[in-house]
Amino acid sequence: MDPLFEQVISYALLPTVALTGGGLLALFIRFGVQARSAILHFAAGVVFSVVAVEILPDVVRLHDPWLTTLGFGAGIGLMLLIRQLTEAPVETLSRPRMPTAPAGRFPLAFLLAIGVDIFIDGLLLGVGFAAGAKEGVLLAFALGVEVLSLGLATATSLTNDGVARSRIIRLLLGLSVLFFVSAVGGATLLHNLPEAGLDIVLSFGLAALLFLVTEELLVEAHEGPEKPWLTATFFAGFLLFLILGIVA
């Protein structure tokens, strides 16, 4: 087996296990409103840091405004379309909205945004190993921290929406497989992708991740009582991945 494949497979297991483990932890430990808000804030900070530290510099380096606009526009357009198609219709005055969401509703837009994030993370890990063993190893640990918080946030959010535990476990396993496959793909296919294609892929992911942070994670994080220390967890998540990115 190619040494590059051995490294990718070995170290891709770390974020994969972290994602599944974080989600399972959230399933079997009941988090309160403030703990849930802290998890979502922290995950949002980490994802936003990934955008700033890992993706945005590459998009700027590729320096093609037309392709960047194409990829970014496609990403945000798709997420808004999904939101439009999956969002419940606005209730009229004659039919007042119920105070609680219907049990078992399936947040498709949220899950697709998480899926795009996981997919991009896997690609980044694969490309990191293609660039060098040291970069790949450090990035694996950094992404492990990110997907751990995402696993916690995903399972916590789905549980709050009334999704069945067995279904959440299947979704977590699916996301873990997606990360692993995209990491292997990043080390092979994306490493040899022309810069034009890479620009479109990264710009698309950039838009999807910004949507995930601003329209999903932070919106849900602010559903409960807001306190300064909860807001601080967003910046703690951002700083943590920023430091890991500097070390890597």
PDB file of C-alpha atoms in Angstrom:
ATOM      1  CA  MET A   1       0.000   0.000   0.000  1.00  0.00           C
ATOM      2  CA  ASP A   2       1.176   3.524  -0.786  1.00  0.00           C
ATOM      3  CA  PRO A   3       2.647   5.211   2.348  1.00  0.00           C
ATOM      4  CA  LEU A   4       0.424   8.243   1.723  1.00  0.00           C
ATOM      5  CA  PHE A   5      -2.686   6.047   1.825  1.00  0.00           C
ATOM      6  CA  GLU A   6      -1.493   4.391   5.033  1.00  0.00           C
ATOM      7  CA  GLN A   7      -1.037   7.769   6.712  1.00  0.00           C
ATOM      8  CA  VAL A   8      -4.368   9.131   5.518  1.00  0.00           C
ATOM      9  CA  ILE A   9      -6.257   6.014   6.593  1.00  0.00           C
ATOM     10  CA  SER A  10      -4.552   5.920   9.999  1.00  0.00           C
ATOM     11  CA  TYR A  11      -4.992   9.565  10.931  1.00  0.00           C
ATOM     12  CA  ALA A  12      -8.414   9.976   9.319  1.00  0.00           C
ATOM     13  CA  LEU A  13      -9.680   7.527  11.926  1.00  0.00           C
ATOM     14  CA  LEU A  14      -9.000  10.089  14.685  1.00  0.00           C
ATOM     15  CA  PRO A  15     -11.567  12.696  13.518  1.00  0.00           C
ATOM     16  CA  THR A  16     -13.905   9.877  12.458  1.00  0.00           C
ATOM     17  CA  VAL A  17     -13.952   8.387  15.963  1.00  0.00           C
ATOM     18  CA  ALA A  18     -14.152  11.874  17.515  1.00  0.00           C
ATOM     19  CA  LEU A  19     -17.236  12.713  15.433  1.00  0.00           C
ATOM     20  CA  THR A  20     -19.060   9.513  16.337  1.00  0.00           C
ATOM     21  CA  GLY A  21     -17.916   9.607  19.962  1.00  0.00           C
ATOM     22  CA  GLY A  22     -18.997  13.213  20.454  1.00  0.00           C
ATOM     23  CA  GLY A  23     -22.415  12.469  19.031  1.00  0.00           C
ATOM     24  CA  LEU A  24     -22.896   9.347  21.154  1.00  0.00           C
ATOM     25  CA  LEU A  25     -21.844  11.268  24.253  1.00  0.00           C
ATOM     26  CA  ALA A  26     -24.528  13.868  23.574  1.00  0.00           C
ATOM     27  CA  LEU A  27     -27.097  11.104  23.056  1.00  0.00           C
ATOM     28  CA  PHE A  28     -26.558   9.422  26.399  1.00  0.00           C
ATOM     29  CA  ILE A  29     -25.852  12.497  28.523  1.00  0.00           C
ATOM     30  CA  ARG A  30     -28.750  14.911  28.814  1.00  0.00           C
ATOM     31  CA  PHE A  31     -27.427  18.457  28.405  1.00  0.00           C
ATOM     32  CA  GLY A  32     -29.312  21.411  29.835  1.00  0.00           C
ATOM     33  CA  VAL A  33     -30.277  24.518  27.888  1.00  0.00           C
ATOM     34  CA  GLN A  34     -27.112  26.412  28.795  1.00  0.00           C
ATOM     35  CA  ALA A  35     -24.816  23.456  28.101  1.00  0.00           C
ATOM     36  CA  ARG A  36     -26.487  22.967  24.722  1.00  0.00           C
ATOM     37  CA  SER A  37     -26.045  26.665  23.926  1.00  0.00           C
ATOM     38  CA  ALA A  38     -22.368  26.491  24.925  1.00  0.00           C
ATOM     39  CA  ILE A  39     -21.795  23.466  22.673  1.00  0.00           C
ATOM     40  CA  LEU A  40     -23.448  25.182  19.709  1.00  0.00           C
ATOM     41  CA  HIS A  41     -21.536  28.433  20.309  1.00  0.00           C
ATOM     42  CA  PHE A  42     -18.245  26.546  20.569  1.00  0.00           C
ATOM     43  CA  ALA A  43     -18.928  24.521  17.414  1.00  0.00           C
ATOM     44  CA  ALA A  44     -19.846  27.706  15.532  1.00  0.00           C
ATOM     45  CA  GLY A  45     -16.588  29.335  16.628  1.00  0.00           C
ATOM     46  CA  VAL A  46     -14.534  26.353  15.492  1.00  0.00           C
ATOM     47  CA  VAL A  47     -16.257  26.164  12.093  1.00  0.00           C
ATOM     48  CA  PHE A  48     -15.871  29.916  11.583  1.00  0.00           C
ATOM     49  CA  SER A  49     -12.179  29.554  12.422  1.00  0.00           C
ATOM     50  CA  VAL A  50     -11.845  26.758   9.849  1.00  0.00           C
ATOM     51  CA  VAL A  51     -13.257  29.151   7.258  1.00  0.00           C
ATOM     52  CA  ALA A  52     -10.850  31.930   8.253  1.00  0.00           C
ATOM     53  CA  VAL A  53      -7.719  29.831   8.784  1.00  0.00           C
ATOM     54  CA  GLU A  54      -7.954  27.002   6.247  1.00  0.00           C
ATOM     55  CA  ILE A  55     -10.361  27.865   3.429  1.00  0.00           C
ATOM     56  CA  LEU A  56     -10.385  31.632   2.915  1.00  0.00           C
ATOM     57  CA  PRO A  57      -6.583  31.976   2.484  1.00  0.00           C
ATOM     58  CA  ASP A  58      -6.619  29.302  -0.234  1.00  0.00           C
ATOM     59  CA  VAL A  59      -9.484  31.010  -2.054  1.00  0.00           C
ATOM     60  CA  VAL A  60      -7.631  34.342  -1.938  1.00  0.00           C
ATOM     61  CA  ARG A  61      -4.415  32.659  -3.094  1.00  0.00           C
ATOM     62  CA  LEU A  62      -6.129  31.143  -6.140  1.00  0.00           C
ATOM     63  CA  HIS A  63      -7.087  34.720  -7.061  1.00  0.00           C
ATOM     64  CA  ASP A  64      -9.937  34.151  -9.509  1.00  0.00           C
ATOM     65  CA  PRO A  65     -12.918  36.394  -8.666  1.00  0.00           C
ATOM     66  CA  TRP A  66     -15.169  34.871 -11.341  1.00  0.00           C
ATOM     67  CA  LEU A  67     -14.707  31.270 -10.210  1.00  0.00           C
ATOM     68  CA  THR A  68     -14.945  32.336  -6.574  1.00  0.00           C
ATOM     69  CA  THR A  69     -18.232  34.101  -7.298  1.00  0.00           C
ATOM     70  CA  LEU A  70     -19.499  31.043  -9.174  1.00  0.00           C
ATOM     71  CA  GLY A  71     -18.645  28.612  -6.379  1.00  0.00           C
ATOM     72  CA  PHE A  72     -19.786  30.911  -3.566  1.00  0.00           C
ATOM     73  CA  GLY A  73     -23.020  31.779  -5.367  1.00  0.00           C
ATOM     74  CA  ALA A  74     -23.760  28.114  -6.014  1.00  0.00           C
ATOM     75  CA  GLY A  75     -23.100  27.261  -2.372  1.00  0.00           C
ATOM     76  CA  ILE A  76     -25.293  29.930  -0.838  1.00  0.00           C
ATOM     77  CA  GLY A  77     -27.945  29.465  -3.526  1.00  0.00           C
ATOM     78  CA  LEU A  78     -28.191  25.749  -2.775  1.00  0.00           C
ATOM     79  CA  MET A  79     -28.414  26.296   0.977  1.00  0.00           C
ATOM     80  CA  LEU A  80     -31.122  28.952   0.575  1.00  0.00           C
ATOM     81  CA  LEU A  81     -33.041  26.696  -1.812  1.00  0.00           C
ATOM     82  CA  ILE A  82     -32.884  23.840   0.671  1.00  0.00           C
ATOM     83  CA  ARG A  83     -34.038  26.189   3.433  1.00  0.00           C
ATOM     84  CA  GLN A  84     -36.952  27.338   1.260  1.00  0.00           C
ATOM     85  CA  LEU A  85     -38.008  23.784   0.377  1.00  0.00           C
ATOM     86  CA  THR A  86     -37.720  22.373   3.896  1.00  0.00           C
ATOM     87  CA  GLU A  87     -38.958  25.296   5.985  1.00  0.00           C
ATOM     88  CA  ALA A  88     -42.481  24.983   7.360  1.00  0.00           C
ATOM     89  CA  PRO A  89     -44.965  27.410   5.769  1.00  0.00           C
ATOM     90  CA  VAL A  90     -45.709  30.590   7.686  1.00  0.00           C
ATOM     91  CA  GLU A  91     -48.844  30.296   9.768  1.00  0.00           C
ATOM     92  CA  THR A  92     -51.636  32.790   9.211  1.00  0.00           C
ATOM     93  CA  LEU A  93     -53.367  34.784  11.946  1.00  0.00           C
ATOM     94  CA  SER A  94     -56.364  32.481  11.761  1.00  0.00           C
ATOM     95  CA  ARG A  95     -54.089  29.530  12.562  1.00  0.00           C
ATOM     96  CA  PRO A  96     -51.735  30.643  15.320  1.00  0.00           C
ATOM     97  CA  ARG A  97     -48.344  28.935  15.554  1.00  0.00           C
ATOM     98  CA  MET A  98     -47.968  26.285  18.213  1.00  0.00           C
ATOM     99  CA  PRO A  99     -45.505  27.218  20.932  1.00  0.00           C
ATOM    100  CA  THR A 100     -43.384  24.120  20.352  1.00  0.00           C
ATOM    101  CA  ALA A 101     -42.067  22.517  17.189  1.00  0.00           C
ATOM    102  CA  PRO A 102     -43.645  19.242  16.113  1.00  0.00           C
ATOM    103  CA  ALA A 103     -41.839  16.237  17.509  1.00  0.00           C
ATOM    104  CA  GLY A 104     -39.653  14.350  15.084  1.00  0.00           C
ATOM    105  CA  ARG A 105     -39.258  17.118  12.492  1.00  0.00           C
ATOM    106  CA  PHE A 106     -36.199  16.499  10.340  1.00  0.00           C
ATOM    107  CA  PRO A 107     -33.855  19.526   9.963  1.00  0.00           C
ATOM    108  CA  LEU A 108     -32.640  18.774   6.432  1.00  0.00           C
ATOM    109  CA  ALA A 109     -30.941  22.139   5.841  1.00  0.00           C
ATOM    110  CA  PHE A 110     -28.989  21.816   9.088  1.00  0.00           C
ATOM    111  CA  LEU A 111     -27.854  18.279   8.268  1.00  0.00           C
ATOM    112  CA  LEU A 112     -26.839  19.149   4.715  1.00  0.00           C
ATOM    113  CA  ALA A 113     -24.781  22.070   5.993  1.00  0.00           C
ATOM    114  CA  ILE A 114     -23.119  19.753   8.525  1.00  0.00           C
ATOM    115  CA  GLY A 115     -22.520  17.226   5.736  1.00  0.00           C
ATOM    116  CA  VAL A 116     -20.834  19.832   3.545  1.00  0.00           C
ATOM    117  CA  ASP A 117     -18.660  20.857   6.492  1.00  0.00           C
ATOM    118  CA  ILE A 118     -17.617  17.253   7.167  1.00  0.00           C
ATOM    119  CA  PHE A 119     -16.942  16.672   3.465  1.00  0.00           C
ATOM    120  CA  ILE A 120     -14.759  19.784   3.173  1.00  0.00           C
ATOM    121  CA  ASP A 121     -12.913  18.856   6.380  1.00  0.00           C
ATOM    122  CA  GLY A 122     -12.092  15.435   4.968  1.00  0.00           C
ATOM    123  CA  LEU A 123     -10.825  16.973   1.745  1.00  0.00           C
ATOM    124  CA  LEU A 124      -8.645  19.384   3.735  1.00  0.00           C
ATOM    125  CA  LEU A 125      -7.132  16.507   5.697  1.00  0.00           C
ATOM    126  CA  GLY A 126      -6.371  14.548   2.534  1.00  0.00           C
ATOM    127  CA  VAL A 127      -4.787  17.567   0.868  1.00  0.00           C
ATOM    128  CA  GLY A 128      -2.814  18.228   4.069  1.00  0.00           C
ATOM    129  CA  PHE A 129      -1.217  14.786   3.925  1.00  0.00           C
ATOM    130  CA  ALA A 130      -0.544  15.213   0.222  1.00  0.00           C
ATOM    131  CA  ALA A 131       1.326  18.420   1.110  1.00  0.00           C
ATOM    132  CA  GLY A 132       3.392  16.783   3.871  1.00  0.00           C
ATOM    133  CA  ALA A 133       3.244  14.286   6.734  1.00  0.00           C
ATOM    134  CA  LYS A 134       3.743  16.871   9.498  1.00  0.00           C
ATOM    135  CA  GLU A 135       1.006  19.152   8.153  1.00  0.00           C
ATOM    136  CA  GLY A 136      -1.352  16.199   7.817  1.00  0.00           C
ATOM    137  CA  VAL A 137      -0.807  14.912  11.361  1.00  0.00           C
ATOM    138  CA  LEU A 138      -1.323  18.308  12.986  1.00  0.00           C
ATOM    139  CA  LEU A 139      -4.374  18.968  10.822  1.00  0.00           C
ATOM    140  CA  ALA A 140      -5.817  15.594  11.853  1.00  0.00           C
ATOM    141  CA  PHE A 141      -5.677  16.613  15.523  1.00  0.00           C
ATOM    142  CA  ALA A 142      -7.112  20.053  14.759  1.00  0.00           C
ATOM    143  CA  LEU A 143      -9.980  18.606  12.740  1.00  0.00           C
ATOM    144  CA  GLY A 144     -10.537  16.028  15.469  1.00  0.00           C
ATOM    145  CA  VAL A 145     -11.328  18.871  17.867  1.00  0.00           C
ATOM    146  CA  GLU A 146     -13.656  20.470  15.324  1.00  0.00           C
ATOM    147  CA  VAL A 147     -15.665  17.365  14.447  1.00  0.00           C
ATOM    148  CA  LEU A 148     -15.897  16.391  18.122  1.00  0.00           C
ATOM    149  CA  SER A 149     -17.724  19.653  18.789  1.00  0.00           C
ATOM    150  CA  LEU A 150     -19.780  19.167  15.616  1.00  0.00           C
ATOM    151  CA  GLY A 151     -20.763  15.664  16.712  1.00  0.00           C
ATOM    152  CA  LEU A 152     -21.895  17.038  20.069  1.00  0.00           C
ATOM    153  CA  ALA A 153     -23.793  19.890  18.405  1.00  0.00           C
ATOM    154  CA  THR A 154     -25.431  17.661  15.787  1.00  0.00           C
ATOM    155  CA  ALA A 155     -26.682  15.038  18.229  1.00  0.00           C
ATOM    156  CA  THR A 156     -27.811  17.693  20.717  1.00  0.00           C
ATOM    157  CA  SER A 157     -29.729  19.595  18.037  1.00  0.00           C
ATOM    158  CA  LEU A 158     -31.373  16.480  16.568  1.00  0.00           C
ATOM    159  CA  THR A 159     -32.359  15.240  20.017  1.00  0.00           C
ATOM    160  CA  ASN A 160     -33.945  18.609  20.739  1.00  0.00           C
ATOM    161  CA  ASP A 161     -35.888  18.320  17.461  1.00  0.00           C
ATOM    162  CA  GLY A 162     -37.311  14.967  18.548  1.00  0.00           C
ATOM    163  CA  VAL A 163     -35.435  12.778  16.057  1.00  0.00           C
ATOM    164  CA  ALA A 164     -35.268   9.140  17.167  1.00  0.00           C
ATOM    165  CA  ARG A 165     -32.037   8.044  18.840  1.00  0.00           C
ATOM    166  CA  SER A 166     -31.519   5.136  16.419  1.00  0.00           C
ATOM    167  CA  ARG A 167     -31.833   7.507  13.472  1.00  0.00           C
ATOM    168  CA  ILE A 168     -29.342   9.926  15.015  1.00  0.00           C
ATOM    169  CA  ILE A 169     -26.824   7.096  15.442  1.00  0.00           C
ATOM    170  CA  ARG A 170     -27.207   6.128  11.779  1.00  0.00           C
ATOM    171  CA  LEU A 171     -26.723   9.752  10.741  1.00  0.00           C
ATOM    172  CA  LEU A 172     -23.583  10.044  12.882  1.00  0.00           C
ATOM    173  CA  LEU A 173     -22.149   6.894  11.338  1.00  0.00           C
ATOM    174  CA  GLY A 174     -22.996   8.205   7.871  1.00  0.00           C
ATOM    175  CA  LEU A 175     -21.233  11.505   8.569  1.00  0.00           C
ATOM    176  CA  SER A 176     -18.202   9.615   9.880  1.00  0.00           C
ATOM    177  CA  VAL A 177     -18.012   7.522   6.720  1.00  0.00           C
ATOM    178  CA  LEU A 178     -18.382  10.692   4.636  1.00  0.00           C
ATOM    179  CA  PHE A 179     -15.388  12.241   6.415  1.00  0.00           C
ATOM    180  CA  PHE A 180     -13.247   9.147   5.899  1.00  0.00           C
ATOM    181  CA  VAL A 181     -14.106   8.818   2.210  1.00  0.00           C
ATOM    182  CA  SER A 182     -13.560  12.521   1.508  1.00  0.00           C
ATOM    183  CA  ALA A 183     -10.174  12.390   3.285  1.00  0.00           C
ATOM    184  CA  VAL A 184      -9.022   9.587   0.995  1.00  0.00           C
ATOM    185  CA  GLY A 185     -10.458  11.473  -1.985  1.00  0.00           C
ATOM    186  CA  GLY A 186      -8.687  14.643  -0.921  1.00  0.00           C
ATOM    187  CA  ALA A 187      -5.343  12.842  -0.881  1.00  0.00           C
ATOM    188  CA  THR A 188      -5.879  11.521  -4.411  1.00  0.00           C
ATOM    189  CA  LEU A 189      -8.466  13.217  -6.611  1.00  0.00           C
ATOM    190  CA  LEU A 190      -8.487  16.726  -5.170  1.00  0.00           C
ATOM    191  CA  HIS A 191      -4.702  16.831  -4.901  1.00  0.00           C
ATOM    192  CA  ASN A 192      -4.549  16.525  -8.696  1.00  0.00           C
ATOM    193  CA  LEU A 193      -7.552  18.775  -9.371  1.00  0.00           C
ATOM    194  CA  PRO A 194      -6.840  21.856 -11.530  1.00  0.00           C
ATOM    195  CA  GLU A 195      -6.799  25.139  -9.642  1.00  0.00           C
ATOM    196  CA  ALA A 196     -10.015  26.256 -11.337  1.00  0.00           C
ATOM    197  CA  GLY A 197     -11.894  23.255  -9.970  1.00  0.00           C
ATOM    198  CA  LEU A 198     -10.304  23.646  -6.556  1.00  0.00           C
ATOM    199  CA  ASP A 199     -11.379  27.299  -6.420  1.00  0.00           C
ATOM    200  CA  ILE A 200     -15.004  26.375  -7.143  1.00  0.00           C
ATOM    201  CA  VAL A 201     -15.025  23.551  -4.571  1.00  0.00           C
ATOM    202  CA  LEU A 202     -13.491  25.687  -1.818  1.00  0.00           C
ATOM    203  CA  SER A 203     -15.719  28.692  -2.567  1.00  0.00           C
ATOM    204  CA  PHE A 204     -18.784  26.447  -2.484  1.00  0.00           C
ATOM    205  CA  GLY A 205     -17.690  25.047   0.870  1.00  0.00           C
ATOM    206  CA  LEU A 206     -16.939  28.553   2.149  1.00  0.00           C
ATOM    207  CA  ALA A 207     -20.519  29.664   1.518  1.00  0.00           C
ATOM    208  CA  ALA A 208     -22.017  26.496   2.999  1.00  0.00           C
ATOM    209  CA  LEU A 209     -19.949  26.785   6.174  1.00  0.00           C
ATOM    210  CA  LEU A 210     -20.831  30.456   6.661  1.00  0.00           C
ATOM    211  CA  PHE A 211     -24.486  29.474   6.277  1.00  0.00           C
ATOM    212  CA  LEU A 212     -24.017  26.716   8.845  1.00  0.00           C
ATOM    213  CA  VAL A 213     -22.535  29.155  11.373  1.00  0.00           C
ATOM    214  CA  THR A 214     -24.862  32.134  10.897  1.00  0.00           C
ATOM    215  CA  GLU A 215     -28.182  30.484  10.042  1.00  0.00           C
ATOM    216  CA  GLU A 216     -28.050  27.182  11.905  1.00  0.00           C
ATOM    217  CA  LEU A 217     -25.591  26.872  14.803  1.00  0.00           C
ATOM    218  CA  LEU A 218     -25.809  30.419  16.176  1.00  0.00           C
ATOM    219  CA  VAL A 219     -29.564  30.676  15.625  1.00  0.00           C
ATOM    220  CA  GLU A 220     -30.119  27.517  17.676  1.00  0.00           C
ATOM    221  CA  ALA A 221     -27.557  28.629  20.252  1.00  0.00           C
ATOM    222  CA  HIS A 222     -29.565  31.805  20.904  1.00  0.00           C
ATOM    223  CA  GLU A 223     -32.879  30.044  21.493  1.00  0.00           C
ATOM    224  CA  GLY A 224     -32.268  29.905  25.248  1.00  0.00           C
ATOM    225  CA  PRO A 225     -31.295  32.589  27.770  1.00  0.00           C
ATOM    226  CA  GLU A 226     -28.181  34.468  26.658  1.00  0.00           C
ATOM    227  CA  LYS A 227     -25.300  35.063  29.053  1.00  0.00           C
ATOM    228  CA  PRO A 228     -21.863  36.594  28.402  1.00  0.00           C
ATOM    229  CA  TRP A 229     -19.978  33.377  29.158  1.00  0.00           C
ATOM    230  CA  LEU A 230     -22.024  31.526  26.543  1.00  0.00           C
ATOM    231  CA  THR A 231     -21.033  34.088  23.918  1.00  0.00           C
ATOM    232  CA  ALA A 232     -17.419  33.699  25.060  1.00  0.00           C
ATOM    233  CA  THR A 233     -17.466  30.010  24.090  1.00  0.00           C
ATOM    234  CA  PHE A 234     -17.829  31.059  20.432  1.00  0.00           C
ATOM    235  CA  PHE A 235     -14.567  32.994  20.637  1.00  0.00           C
ATOM    236  CA  ALA A 236     -12.929  30.190  22.619  1.00  0.00           C
ATOM    237  CA  GLY A 237     -13.723  27.788  19.784  1.00  0.00           C
ATOM    238  CA  PHE A 238     -12.401  30.248  17.211  1.00  0.00           C
ATOM    239  CA  LEU A 239      -9.180  30.834  19.165  1.00  0.00           C
ATOM    240  CA  LEU A 240      -8.571  27.131  19.762  1.00  0.00           C
ATOM    241  CA  PHE A 241      -8.639  26.209  16.082  1.00  0.00           C
ATOM    242  CA  LEU A 242      -6.722  29.384  15.192  1.00  0.00           C
ATOM    243  CA  ILE A 243      -3.886  28.309  17.512  1.00  0.00           C
ATOM    244  CA  LEU A 244      -3.983  24.775  16.125  1.00  0.00           C
ATOM    245  CA  GLY A 245      -3.867  26.222  12.612  1.00  0.00           C
ATOM    246  CA  ILE A 246      -0.821  28.333  13.505  1.00  0.00           C
ATOM    247  CA  VAL A 247       0.967  25.319  14.992  1.00  0.00           C
ATOM    248  CA  ALA A 248       0.134  23.236  11.930  1.00  0.00           C
TER     249      ALA A 248
END
